[in-house]
């Protein structure tokens, strides 16, 4: 890592994780200090803690347009994804087909890749294609559904590009065919309005640390009436749906974060979106051979993924690090592979562009000054790297 020359952190990596909101920390603290009872205990000391879980459950349900009984707390988005898919396969053992997409987060992608080993049964997985905007083809989706399909698992919004899939329509189509529908909404919750009462979604995954709650807490929504099999058998916690003593403080924090997200939804879709647009337009205008990855409009308000052709994403991040600017790259050299991201490959982004892709993901804590700072620094960073690139022939 190069030395950091700037004191102030400019954090634009909110799709990786978010800052815990001060209001969330304040609400959590009593449950880390004085209210340490077990919510399952018979005494009223523990009972108070049980009451706090109730409040949190209601707050999560309110953000999603769900009923509190449809909310099960767990450890993370990955657990929610696994639980939903494995539950469907366990309840419908005669069905061995899953429909998903080529651009899912590893939480779904790797589960599907390893499902046969995990379950000891052979499954057929259809991974839907996306076009150059990262968008799904509904006709291909309809054609993929069969009587053997146990579950559809399609993310609501993509973590790398922010592209939003038409999950409402896709869920209705699945419902008409009597097929369960799961959506990984880890990136969507808190950023776009969701009303599950109006939707045919059976399972929805969310994760606390993506919406200003702590890491290590998540939720699986299960629609009332949908057959369910727990992933973690154990005690009677979560009405027998998820064994294990509850992560009380984090659940309380998640409840508060959901309440805040509901209140800040408008700001997210106006001020944050405007900042994102300013950043995106500024970069595309000031850096030659830069391209937007992902649909122009069907996109989360906080995310932009831009390729700077003929330079390496990791190298760009290292240079940005000198100025304490935090973002992510779509190439995967850090994981020992020279392959760019599976999402950008599925979209057909050319090799020379996919390697130089950077995802900026903003939050309500970002300011216009920060966007201006990034816009001031990026052109020179890209230009200096291109001067060293054997592929760069000038613009
Ligand atoms: N799904 C998506 C779309 C994500 O972006 C992430 C995290 O990056 C996850 C699932 C996994 O969530 P968690 O880190 O809570 O397991």
mmCIF file of C-alpha atoms and ligand atoms in Angstrom:
data_model
loop_
_atom_site.group_PDB
_atom_site.id
_atom_site.type_symbol
_atom_site.label_atom_id
_atom_site.label_comp_id
_atom_site.label_asym_id
_atom_site.label_seq_id
_atom_site.Cartn_x
_atom_site.Cartn_y
_atom_site.Cartn_z
ATOM 1 C CA UNK A 1 0.000 0.000 0.000
ATOM 2 C CA UNK A 2 1.327 3.445 -0.849
ATOM 3 C CA UNK A 3 1.516 5.979 2.014
ATOM 4 C CA UNK A 4 -1.665 7.941 2.632
ATOM 5 C CA UNK A 5 -1.185 11.662 1.995
ATOM 6 C CA UNK A 6 -4.629 12.847 2.983
ATOM 7 C CA UNK A 7 -6.023 12.752 6.533
ATOM 8 C CA UNK A 8 -9.688 12.654 5.691
ATOM 9 C CA UNK A 9 -11.221 9.385 4.532
ATOM 10 C CA UNK A 10 -13.452 9.754 1.488
ATOM 11 C CA UNK A 11 -15.548 6.626 1.810
ATOM 12 C CA UNK A 12 -17.275 5.602 -1.415
ATOM 13 C CA UNK A 13 -17.390 1.841 -0.840
ATOM 14 C CA UNK A 14 -20.815 1.541 0.776
ATOM 15 C CA UNK A 15 -21.830 -1.531 -1.262
ATOM 16 C CA UNK A 16 -18.956 -3.329 0.514
ATOM 17 C CA UNK A 17 -20.026 -2.155 3.938
ATOM 18 C CA UNK A 18 -21.357 0.972 5.603
ATOM 19 C CA UNK A 19 -20.532 3.130 8.585
ATOM 20 C CA UNK A 20 -22.703 2.221 11.579
ATOM 21 C CA UNK A 21 -25.025 5.213 12.128
ATOM 22 C CA UNK A 22 -24.391 7.035 15.457
ATOM 23 C CA UNK A 23 -28.125 6.698 16.265
ATOM 24 C CA UNK A 24 -27.784 2.931 15.783
ATOM 25 C CA UNK A 25 -24.804 2.723 18.158
ATOM 26 C CA UNK A 26 -26.668 4.762 20.747
ATOM 27 C CA UNK A 27 -29.646 2.415 20.573
ATOM 28 C CA UNK A 28 -27.426 -0.668 20.815
ATOM 29 C CA UNK A 29 -25.248 0.370 23.759
ATOM 30 C CA UNK A 30 -27.665 -0.496 26.604
ATOM 31 C CA UNK A 31 -27.905 -4.044 25.213
ATOM 32 C CA UNK A 32 -24.128 -4.415 25.405
ATOM 33 C CA UNK A 33 -23.981 -3.028 28.936
ATOM 34 C CA UNK A 34 -26.935 -3.100 31.333
ATOM 35 C CA UNK A 35 -29.531 -5.236 29.492
ATOM 36 C CA UNK A 36 -27.489 -8.380 29.035
ATOM 37 C CA UNK A 37 -30.244 -10.875 29.850
ATOM 38 C CA UNK A 38 -31.206 -13.732 27.560
ATOM 39 C CA UNK A 39 -34.431 -12.869 25.704
ATOM 40 C CA UNK A 40 -35.628 -16.476 26.195
ATOM 41 C CA UNK A 41 -35.314 -16.329 30.019
ATOM 42 C CA UNK A 42 -38.420 -16.455 32.180
ATOM 43 C CA UNK A 43 -37.349 -13.567 34.453
ATOM 44 C CA UNK A 44 -38.374 -10.045 33.637
ATOM 45 C CA UNK A 45 -34.714 -8.945 33.287
ATOM 46 C CA UNK A 46 -34.494 -11.147 30.193
ATOM 47 C CA UNK A 47 -38.062 -10.275 29.255
ATOM 48 C CA UNK A 48 -37.089 -6.614 28.731
ATOM 49 C CA UNK A 49 -34.597 -7.791 26.143
ATOM 50 C CA UNK A 50 -37.305 -9.863 24.460
ATOM 51 C CA UNK A 51 -39.351 -6.665 24.181
ATOM 52 C CA UNK A 52 -36.445 -4.939 22.401
ATOM 53 C CA UNK A 53 -36.370 -7.745 19.830
ATOM 54 C CA UNK A 54 -40.071 -7.198 19.221
ATOM 55 C CA UNK A 55 -39.523 -3.506 18.515
ATOM 56 C CA UNK A 56 -36.674 -4.326 16.132
ATOM 57 C CA UNK A 57 -38.761 -6.944 14.310
ATOM 58 C CA UNK A 58 -41.574 -4.441 13.829
ATOM 59 C CA UNK A 59 -39.174 -1.816 12.481
ATOM 60 C CA UNK A 60 -37.688 -4.231 9.942
ATOM 61 C CA UNK A 61 -41.188 -5.356 8.930
ATOM 62 C CA UNK A 62 -42.264 -1.715 8.476
ATOM 63 C CA UNK A 63 -39.381 -0.971 6.099
ATOM 64 C CA UNK A 64 -40.246 -4.023 3.989
ATOM 65 C CA UNK A 65 -44.038 -3.747 4.101
ATOM 66 C CA UNK A 66 -44.132 -7.129 5.856
ATOM 67 C CA UNK A 67 -45.631 -8.588 9.029
ATOM 68 C CA UNK A 68 -43.325 -9.074 12.034
ATOM 69 C CA UNK A 69 -43.948 -12.857 12.009
ATOM 70 C CA UNK A 70 -42.461 -12.949 8.501
ATOM 71 C CA UNK A 71 -39.095 -11.673 9.788
ATOM 72 C CA UNK A 72 -36.396 -14.110 10.979
ATOM 73 C CA UNK A 73 -33.154 -12.669 12.339
ATOM 74 C CA UNK A 74 -29.882 -14.441 11.555
ATOM 75 C CA UNK A 75 -26.191 -13.725 11.069
ATOM 76 C CA UNK A 76 -25.850 -12.239 7.577
ATOM 77 C CA UNK A 77 -27.055 -11.990 4.003
ATOM 78 C CA UNK A 78 -25.128 -15.119 3.051
ATOM 79 C CA UNK A 79 -26.974 -17.166 5.681
ATOM 80 C CA UNK A 80 -30.309 -15.814 4.421
ATOM 81 C CA UNK A 81 -29.497 -16.783 0.825
ATOM 82 C CA UNK A 82 -28.420 -20.311 1.787
ATOM 83 C CA UNK A 83 -31.411 -20.787 4.070
ATOM 84 C CA UNK A 84 -33.951 -19.762 1.419
ATOM 85 C CA UNK A 85 -32.558 -21.971 -1.334
ATOM 86 C CA UNK A 86 -31.862 -25.020 0.844
ATOM 87 C CA UNK A 87 -35.289 -24.699 2.463
ATOM 88 C CA UNK A 88 -36.997 -24.864 -0.943
ATOM 89 C CA UNK A 89 -34.963 -27.915 -1.962
ATOM 90 C CA UNK A 90 -35.700 -29.664 1.319
ATOM 91 C CA UNK A 91 -39.441 -29.026 1.099
ATOM 92 C CA UNK A 92 -39.733 -29.992 -2.564
ATOM 93 C CA UNK A 93 -37.262 -32.901 -2.858
ATOM 94 C CA UNK A 94 -38.841 -34.085 -6.110
ATOM 95 C CA UNK A 95 -37.809 -30.824 -7.824
ATOM 96 C CA UNK A 96 -34.153 -30.472 -8.815
ATOM 97 C CA UNK A 97 -34.017 -27.363 -10.985
ATOM 98 C CA UNK A 98 -33.026 -23.835 -9.936
ATOM 99 C CA UNK A 99 -33.247 -20.671 -12.007
ATOM 100 C CA UNK A 100 -30.802 -17.904 -11.153
ATOM 101 C CA UNK A 101 -28.607 -15.429 -13.049
ATOM 102 C CA UNK A 102 -24.999 -15.174 -14.166
ATOM 103 C CA UNK A 103 -24.428 -12.060 -12.090
ATOM 104 C CA UNK A 104 -25.414 -13.163 -8.577
ATOM 105 C CA UNK A 105 -23.279 -12.395 -5.533
ATOM 106 C CA UNK A 106 -21.024 -15.334 -4.519
ATOM 107 C CA UNK A 107 -23.484 -16.018 -1.657
ATOM 108 C CA UNK A 108 -25.880 -17.453 -4.256
ATOM 109 C CA UNK A 109 -23.431 -18.230 -7.067
ATOM 110 C CA UNK A 110 -21.091 -20.419 -5.025
ATOM 111 C CA UNK A 111 -23.978 -22.121 -3.238
ATOM 112 C CA UNK A 112 -25.413 -23.124 -6.625
ATOM 113 C CA UNK A 113 -21.945 -24.182 -7.848
ATOM 114 C CA UNK A 114 -21.466 -26.499 -4.871
ATOM 115 C CA UNK A 115 -25.062 -27.613 -4.295
ATOM 116 C CA UNK A 116 -24.625 -31.177 -5.530
ATOM 117 C CA UNK A 117 -21.700 -31.831 -3.182
ATOM 118 C CA UNK A 118 -23.508 -30.135 -0.317
ATOM 119 C CA UNK A 119 -26.791 -31.993 -0.670
ATOM 120 C CA UNK A 120 -25.661 -35.272 -2.226
ATOM 121 C CA UNK A 121 -28.219 -34.802 -5.030
ATOM 122 C CA UNK A 122 -27.817 -33.788 -8.644
ATOM 123 C CA UNK A 123 -29.372 -30.414 -9.573
ATOM 124 C CA UNK A 124 -29.824 -28.564 -12.820
ATOM 125 C CA UNK A 125 -29.037 -24.852 -12.578
ATOM 126 C CA UNK A 126 -30.154 -22.369 -15.227
ATOM 127 C CA UNK A 127 -28.081 -19.185 -15.021
ATOM 128 C CA UNK A 128 -29.876 -16.475 -16.996
ATOM 129 C CA UNK A 129 -27.827 -14.266 -19.300
ATOM 130 C CA UNK A 130 -27.707 -10.475 -19.058
ATOM 131 C CA UNK A 131 -27.298 -7.986 -21.905
ATOM 132 C CA UNK A 132 -24.597 -5.323 -22.197
ATOM 133 C CA UNK A 133 -26.514 -3.131 -19.737
ATOM 134 C CA UNK A 134 -26.550 -5.959 -17.202
ATOM 135 C CA UNK A 135 -30.310 -6.464 -17.704
ATOM 136 C CA UNK A 136 -32.193 -9.737 -17.809
ATOM 137 C CA UNK A 137 -34.412 -10.909 -20.709
ATOM 138 C CA UNK A 138 -37.900 -11.724 -19.370
ATOM 139 C CA UNK A 139 -38.672 -14.040 -22.293
ATOM 140 C CA UNK A 140 -35.568 -16.110 -21.593
ATOM 141 C CA UNK A 141 -36.650 -16.226 -17.953
ATOM 142 C CA UNK A 142 -40.163 -17.425 -18.773
ATOM 143 C CA UNK A 143 -38.770 -20.104 -21.067
ATOM 144 C CA UNK A 144 -36.411 -21.337 -18.341
ATOM 145 C CA UNK A 145 -39.167 -22.199 -15.842
ATOM 146 C CA UNK A 146 -40.246 -25.841 -15.809
ATOM 147 C CA UNK A 147 -42.405 -28.136 -13.681
ATOM 148 C CA UNK A 148 -39.164 -29.334 -12.131
ATOM 149 C CA UNK A 149 -38.133 -25.815 -10.946
ATOM 150 C CA UNK A 150 -37.950 -25.743 -7.146
ATOM 151 C CA UNK A 151 -37.001 -22.084 -6.734
ATOM 152 C CA UNK A 152 -36.003 -18.949 -8.613
ATOM 153 C CA UNK A 153 -33.227 -16.949 -6.941
ATOM 154 C CA UNK A 154 -32.623 -13.546 -8.530
ATOM 155 C CA UNK A 155 -30.948 -10.595 -6.862
ATOM 156 C CA UNK A 156 -32.964 -7.379 -6.582
ATOM 157 C CA UNK A 157 -30.013 -5.093 -7.263
ATOM 158 C CA UNK A 158 -26.507 -5.976 -8.351
ATOM 159 C CA UNK A 159 -23.725 -5.217 -5.889
ATOM 160 C CA UNK A 160 -21.162 -4.335 -8.585
ATOM 161 C CA UNK A 161 -23.192 -2.263 -11.035
ATOM 162 C CA UNK A 162 -26.312 -1.367 -9.022
ATOM 163 C CA UNK A 163 -28.519 -2.654 -11.887
ATOM 164 C CA UNK A 164 -32.059 -3.325 -10.637
ATOM 165 C CA UNK A 165 -33.851 -6.425 -11.911
ATOM 166 C CA UNK A 166 -37.639 -6.467 -12.467
ATOM 167 C CA UNK A 167 -38.179 -8.769 -9.491
ATOM 168 C CA UNK A 168 -41.847 -7.808 -8.984
ATOM 169 C CA UNK A 169 -42.719 -9.027 -12.484
ATOM 170 C CA UNK A 170 -40.439 -12.056 -12.208
ATOM 171 C CA UNK A 171 -42.000 -13.086 -8.885
ATOM 172 C CA UNK A 172 -45.512 -12.912 -10.349
ATOM 173 C CA UNK A 173 -44.463 -15.060 -13.296
ATOM 174 C CA UNK A 174 -42.997 -17.644 -10.890
ATOM 175 C CA UNK A 175 -46.131 -17.565 -8.756
ATOM 176 C CA UNK A 176 -48.329 -18.248 -11.823
ATOM 177 C CA UNK A 177 -46.235 -21.368 -12.387
ATOM 178 C CA UNK A 178 -46.423 -22.385 -8.699
ATOM 179 C CA UNK A 179 -42.680 -21.843 -8.245
ATOM 180 C CA UNK A 180 -41.045 -20.327 -5.137
ATOM 181 C CA UNK A 181 -39.295 -16.981 -5.609
ATOM 182 C CA UNK A 182 -36.294 -15.776 -3.607
ATOM 183 C CA UNK A 183 -34.610 -12.408 -3.995
ATOM 184 C CA UNK A 184 -31.251 -11.392 -2.584
ATOM 185 C CA UNK A 185 -32.161 -7.802 -1.708
ATOM 186 C CA UNK A 186 -28.999 -7.132 0.303
ATOM 187 C CA UNK A 187 -28.116 -4.108 -1.869
ATOM 188 C CA UNK A 188 -31.668 -2.936 -2.480
ATOM 189 C CA UNK A 189 -33.071 -2.667 1.051
ATOM 190 C CA UNK A 190 -32.863 0.882 2.351
ATOM 191 C CA UNK A 191 -32.009 2.303 -1.065
ATOM 192 C CA UNK A 192 -35.268 1.762 -2.957
ATOM 193 C CA UNK A 193 -38.844 1.413 -1.679
ATOM 194 C CA UNK A 194 -40.021 -2.160 -1.070
ATOM 195 C CA UNK A 195 -43.554 -3.266 -0.210
ATOM 196 C CA UNK A 196 -43.709 -7.022 0.157
ATOM 197 C CA UNK A 197 -47.450 -7.017 0.821
ATOM 198 C CA UNK A 198 -47.947 -6.191 -2.841
ATOM 199 C CA UNK A 199 -45.432 -8.690 -4.187
ATOM 200 C CA UNK A 200 -45.349 -12.441 -4.855
ATOM 201 C CA UNK A 201 -41.940 -12.826 -3.244
ATOM 202 C CA UNK A 202 -41.597 -15.873 -0.944
ATOM 203 C CA UNK A 203 -38.115 -15.236 0.455
ATOM 204 C CA UNK A 204 -36.052 -12.048 0.726
ATOM 205 C CA UNK A 205 -32.525 -11.668 2.118
ATOM 206 C CA UNK A 206 -31.101 -8.561 3.740
ATOM 207 C CA UNK A 207 -27.914 -7.737 5.618
ATOM 208 C CA UNK A 208 -27.409 -5.220 8.435
ATOM 209 C CA UNK A 209 -23.985 -3.945 7.492
ATOM 210 C CA UNK A 210 -25.161 -2.665 4.113
ATOM 211 C CA UNK A 211 -27.598 -0.220 5.676
ATOM 212 C CA UNK A 212 -25.673 1.369 8.549
ATOM 213 C CA UNK A 213 -26.237 -1.414 11.106
ATOM 214 C CA UNK A 214 -23.348 -3.602 12.367
ATOM 215 C CA UNK A 215 -21.810 -6.575 10.601
ATOM 216 C CA UNK A 216 -22.982 -10.052 11.627
ATOM 217 C CA UNK A 217 -26.732 -9.562 11.571
ATOM 218 C CA UNK A 218 -29.165 -10.327 8.767
ATOM 219 C CA UNK A 219 -32.780 -11.127 8.052
ATOM 220 C CA UNK A 220 -34.626 -13.699 6.037
ATOM 221 C CA UNK A 221 -38.179 -12.681 5.166
ATOM 222 C CA UNK A 222 -40.449 -15.685 4.611
ATOM 223 C CA UNK A 223 -43.935 -14.934 3.288
ATOM 224 C CA UNK A 224 -46.728 -16.178 5.500
ATOM 225 C CA UNK A 225 -47.851 -19.596 4.237
ATOM 226 C CA UNK A 226 -44.587 -20.418 2.440
ATOM 227 C CA UNK A 227 -43.193 -23.785 3.533
ATOM 228 C CA UNK A 228 -39.958 -23.318 5.450
ATOM 229 C CA UNK A 229 -37.167 -25.558 6.759
ATOM 230 C CA UNK A 230 -34.606 -24.068 9.192
ATOM 231 C CA UNK A 231 -30.942 -23.978 8.242
ATOM 232 C CA UNK A 232 -29.753 -23.999 11.862
ATOM 233 C CA UNK A 233 -31.772 -26.414 13.947
ATOM 234 C CA UNK A 234 -31.467 -25.840 17.672
ATOM 235 C CA UNK A 235 -33.395 -23.954 20.324
ATOM 236 C CA UNK A 236 -36.809 -22.435 19.865
ATOM 237 C CA UNK A 237 -35.432 -18.960 19.078
ATOM 238 C CA UNK A 238 -37.064 -17.139 16.192
ATOM 239 C CA UNK A 239 -40.111 -19.396 16.615
ATOM 240 C CA UNK A 240 -37.996 -22.431 15.797
ATOM 241 C CA UNK A 241 -36.893 -20.966 12.471
ATOM 242 C CA UNK A 242 -33.309 -20.234 13.460
ATOM 243 C CA UNK A 243 -31.658 -21.836 16.466
ATOM 244 C CA UNK A 244 -29.048 -19.922 18.478
ATOM 245 C CA UNK A 245 -29.250 -17.187 21.106
ATOM 246 C CA UNK A 246 -30.062 -13.953 19.349
ATOM 247 C CA UNK A 247 -27.394 -11.321 18.631
ATOM 248 C CA UNK A 248 -29.506 -8.911 20.638
ATOM 249 C CA UNK A 249 -27.544 -5.657 20.388
ATOM 250 C CA UNK A 250 -27.033 -6.029 16.647
ATOM 251 C CA UNK A 251 -30.684 -6.886 16.081
ATOM 252 C CA UNK A 252 -31.682 -3.784 18.046
ATOM 253 C CA UNK A 253 -29.222 -1.822 15.881
ATOM 254 C CA UNK A 254 -30.669 -3.287 12.695
ATOM 255 C CA UNK A 255 -34.157 -2.277 13.789
ATOM 256 C CA UNK A 256 -32.991 1.297 14.330
ATOM 257 C CA UNK A 257 -31.119 1.288 11.004
ATOM 258 C CA UNK A 258 -34.293 0.175 9.198
ATOM 259 C CA UNK A 259 -36.245 2.976 10.834
ATOM 260 C CA UNK A 260 -33.581 5.484 9.747
ATOM 261 C CA UNK A 261 -33.449 4.013 6.225
ATOM 262 C CA UNK A 262 -37.196 4.562 5.850
ATOM 263 C CA UNK A 263 -36.779 8.183 6.867
ATOM 264 C CA UNK A 264 -33.752 8.765 4.633
ATOM 265 C CA UNK A 265 -35.074 6.972 1.556
ATOM 266 C CA UNK A 266 -36.031 10.254 -0.054
ATOM 267 C CA UNK A 267 -32.604 11.789 0.574
ATOM 268 C CA UNK A 268 -30.983 8.632 -0.842
ATOM 269 C CA UNK A 269 -33.021 9.035 -4.036
ATOM 270 C CA UNK A 270 -32.472 12.776 -4.412
ATOM 271 C CA UNK A 271 -29.322 14.194 -2.772
ATOM 272 C CA UNK A 272 -27.264 10.975 -2.886
ATOM 273 C CA UNK A 273 -28.426 10.235 -6.429
ATOM 274 C CA UNK A 274 -27.469 13.763 -7.507
ATOM 275 C CA UNK A 275 -24.012 13.335 -5.975
ATOM 276 C CA UNK A 276 -23.625 9.994 -7.757
ATOM 277 C CA UNK A 277 -24.731 11.567 -11.046
ATOM 278 C CA UNK A 278 -22.311 14.468 -10.614
ATOM 279 C CA UNK A 279 -19.459 12.048 -9.924
ATOM 280 C CA UNK A 280 -20.396 9.799 -12.850
ATOM 281 C CA UNK A 281 -20.895 12.577 -15.378
ATOM 282 C CA UNK A 282 -17.748 14.359 -14.200
ATOM 283 C CA UNK A 283 -15.572 11.260 -14.541
ATOM 284 C CA UNK A 284 -16.982 10.268 -17.920
ATOM 285 C CA UNK A 285 -16.412 13.813 -19.187
ATOM 286 C CA UNK A 286 -12.926 14.382 -17.763
ATOM 287 C CA UNK A 287 -11.285 10.986 -18.332
ATOM 288 C CA UNK A 288 -10.940 9.887 -21.953
ATOM 289 C CA UNK A 289 -11.854 6.272 -22.753
ATOM 290 C CA UNK A 290 -13.990 5.845 -19.672
ATOM 291 C CA UNK A 291 -17.262 3.902 -19.900
ATOM 292 C CA UNK A 292 -20.251 3.366 -17.647
ATOM 293 C CA UNK A 293 -20.967 -0.277 -16.790
ATOM 294 C CA UNK A 294 -24.634 -0.999 -16.197
ATOM 295 C CA UNK A 295 -28.057 0.288 -17.132
ATOM 296 C CA UNK A 296 -28.266 4.090 -17.216
ATOM 297 C CA UNK A 297 -31.564 4.356 -15.326
ATOM 298 C CA UNK A 298 -32.566 0.961 -13.830
ATOM 299 C CA UNK A 299 -29.914 1.375 -11.189
ATOM 300 C CA UNK A 300 -29.519 1.994 -7.461
ATOM 301 C CA UNK A 301 -29.249 5.708 -6.683
ATOM 302 C CA UNK A 302 -25.871 5.354 -4.939
ATOM 303 C CA UNK A 303 -23.838 3.192 -7.331
ATOM 304 C CA UNK A 304 -21.717 3.878 -10.384
ATOM 305 C CA UNK A 305 -19.326 1.423 -11.994
ATOM 306 C CA UNK A 306 -16.894 2.991 -14.463
ATOM 307 C CA UNK A 307 -14.215 1.365 -16.585
ATOM 308 C CA UNK A 308 -11.042 3.256 -17.319
ATOM 309 C CA UNK A 309 -9.704 1.469 -20.351
ATOM 310 C CA UNK A 310 -6.120 0.165 -20.533
ATOM 311 C CA UNK A 311 -5.365 0.475 -16.816
ATOM 312 C CA UNK A 312 -5.601 -1.995 -13.963
ATOM 313 C CA UNK A 313 -8.329 -1.622 -11.325
ATOM 314 C CA UNK A 314 -6.026 -2.610 -8.474
ATOM 315 C CA UNK A 315 -3.415 -0.077 -9.550
ATOM 316 C CA UNK A 316 -6.079 2.643 -9.677
ATOM 317 C CA UNK A 317 -7.233 1.734 -6.150
ATOM 318 C CA UNK A 318 -3.675 1.919 -4.837
ATOM 319 C CA UNK A 319 -3.268 5.407 -6.262
ATOM 320 C CA UNK A 320 -6.659 6.466 -4.905
ATOM 321 C CA UNK A 321 -5.523 5.158 -1.532
ATOM 322 C CA UNK A 322 -2.829 7.864 -1.450
ATOM 323 C CA UNK A 323 -5.674 10.341 -1.132
ATOM 324 C CA UNK A 324 -7.648 8.127 1.251
ATOM 325 C CA UNK A 325 -10.382 7.616 -1.360
ATOM 326 C CA UNK A 326 -12.054 4.231 -0.783
ATOM 327 C CA UNK A 327 -13.833 2.360 -3.599
ATOM 328 C CA UNK A 328 -13.710 -1.139 -5.125
ATOM 329 C CA UNK A 329 -12.420 -2.637 -8.326
ATOM 330 C CA UNK A 330 -14.172 -5.142 -10.561
ATOM 331 C CA UNK A 331 -11.027 -7.076 -11.296
ATOM 332 C CA UNK A 332 -10.052 -9.927 -9.072
ATOM 333 C CA UNK A 333 -6.258 -9.967 -8.979
ATOM 334 C CA UNK A 334 -6.278 -9.903 -5.193
ATOM 335 C CA UNK A 335 -7.967 -13.295 -5.164
ATOM 336 C CA UNK A 336 -5.087 -14.719 -7.208
ATOM 337 C CA UNK A 337 -7.031 -14.765 -10.459
ATOM 338 C CA UNK A 338 -6.384 -12.502 -13.412
ATOM 339 C CA UNK A 339 -9.997 -12.845 -14.500
ATOM 340 C CA UNK A 340 -12.131 -9.721 -14.232
ATOM 341 C CA UNK A 341 -15.442 -9.869 -12.361
ATOM 342 C CA UNK A 342 -17.999 -12.481 -13.451
ATOM 343 C CA UNK A 343 -20.612 -9.692 -13.560
ATOM 344 C CA UNK A 344 -18.706 -7.585 -16.096
ATOM 345 C CA UNK A 345 -17.802 -10.696 -18.115
ATOM 346 C CA UNK A 346 -21.473 -11.713 -18.238
ATOM 347 C CA UNK A 347 -22.266 -8.231 -19.590
ATOM 348 C CA UNK A 348 -19.652 -8.686 -22.325
ATOM 349 C CA UNK A 349 -17.521 -5.747 -21.163
ATOM 350 C CA UNK A 350 -14.310 -5.930 -23.251
ATOM 351 C CA UNK A 351 -11.260 -7.315 -21.462
ATOM 352 C CA UNK A 352 -9.356 -4.003 -21.635
ATOM 353 C CA UNK A 353 -12.252 -2.199 -19.929
ATOM 354 C CA UNK A 354 -13.289 -4.867 -17.424
ATOM 355 C CA UNK A 355 -9.801 -4.887 -15.912
ATOM 356 C CA UNK A 356 -9.926 -1.166 -15.223
ATOM 357 C CA UNK A 357 -13.350 -0.963 -13.620
ATOM 358 C CA UNK A 358 -13.982 0.929 -10.393
ATOM 359 C CA UNK A 359 -17.187 0.864 -8.366
ATOM 360 C CA UNK A 360 -18.031 3.985 -6.396
ATOM 361 C CA UNK A 361 -20.903 3.449 -3.956
ATOM 362 C CA UNK A 362 -22.104 6.450 -1.980
ATOM 363 C CA UNK A 363 -24.243 6.931 1.117
ATOM 364 C CA UNK A 364 -26.044 9.718 2.932
ATOM 365 C CA UNK A 365 -22.751 10.498 4.705
ATOM 366 C CA UNK A 366 -21.080 11.642 1.475
ATOM 367 C CA UNK A 367 -20.814 15.335 0.660
ATOM 368 C CA UNK A 368 -20.450 17.434 -2.463
ATOM 369 C CA UNK A 369 -16.933 18.443 -1.345
ATOM 370 C CA UNK A 370 -15.949 14.776 -1.381
ATOM 371 C CA UNK A 371 -17.299 14.317 -4.895
ATOM 372 C CA UNK A 372 -15.363 17.412 -6.015
ATOM 373 C CA UNK A 373 -12.212 16.032 -4.383
ATOM 374 C CA UNK A 374 -12.558 12.715 -6.245
ATOM 375 C CA UNK A 375 -13.273 14.535 -9.514
ATOM 376 C CA UNK A 376 -10.153 16.623 -8.979
ATOM 377 C CA UNK A 377 -7.855 13.640 -8.293
ATOM 378 C CA UNK A 378 -9.058 10.908 -10.674
ATOM 379 C CA UNK A 379 -8.045 12.288 -14.108
ATOM 380 C CA UNK A 380 -4.401 12.657 -13.069
ATOM 381 C CA UNK A 381 -4.367 9.190 -11.461
ATOM 382 C CA UNK A 382 -5.663 7.537 -14.633
ATOM 383 C CA UNK A 383 -3.376 9.599 -16.858
ATOM 384 C CA UNK A 384 -0.254 8.666 -14.845
ATOM 385 C CA UNK A 385 -1.136 4.961 -14.963
ATOM 386 C CA UNK A 386 -1.827 5.083 -18.680
ATOM 387 C CA UNK A 387 1.610 6.566 -19.295
ATOM 388 C CA UNK A 388 2.994 3.340 -17.802
ATOM 389 C CA UNK A 389 0.573 1.031 -19.620
ATOM 390 C CA UNK A 390 1.972 -0.921 -22.605
ATOM 391 C CA UNK A 391 -1.587 -1.036 -24.021
ATOM 392 C CA UNK A 392 -2.241 2.703 -23.987
ATOM 393 C CA UNK A 393 -1.717 4.287 -27.381
ATOM 394 C CA UNK A 394 -3.102 7.717 -26.458
ATOM 395 C CA UNK A 395 -6.627 9.032 -26.978
HETATM 396 N N1 LIG B 1 -25.711 -10.506 -1.484
HETATM 397 C C1 LIG B 1 -25.258 -9.353 -2.004
HETATM 398 C C2 LIG B 1 -25.919 -8.794 -3.226
HETATM 399 C C3 LIG B 1 -24.202 -8.674 -1.394
HETATM 400 O O1 LIG B 1 -23.756 -7.535 -1.924
HETATM 401 C C4 LIG B 1 -23.609 -9.246 -0.248
HETATM 402 C C5 LIG B 1 -22.440 -8.600 0.378
HETATM 403 O O2 LIG B 1 -21.632 -7.988 -0.290
HETATM 404 C C6 LIG B 1 -24.124 -10.442 0.264
HETATM 405 C C7 LIG B 1 -25.175 -11.057 -0.387
HETATM 406 C C8 LIG B 1 -23.553 -11.087 1.481
HETATM 407 O O3 LIG B 1 -23.957 -10.409 2.637
HETATM 408 P P1 LIG B 1 -23.217 -10.690 4.019
HETATM 409 O O4 LIG B 1 -21.895 -10.016 3.935
HETATM 410 O O5 LIG B 1 -24.089 -10.088 5.069
HETATM 411 O O6 LIG B 1 -23.110 -12.169 4.162
#
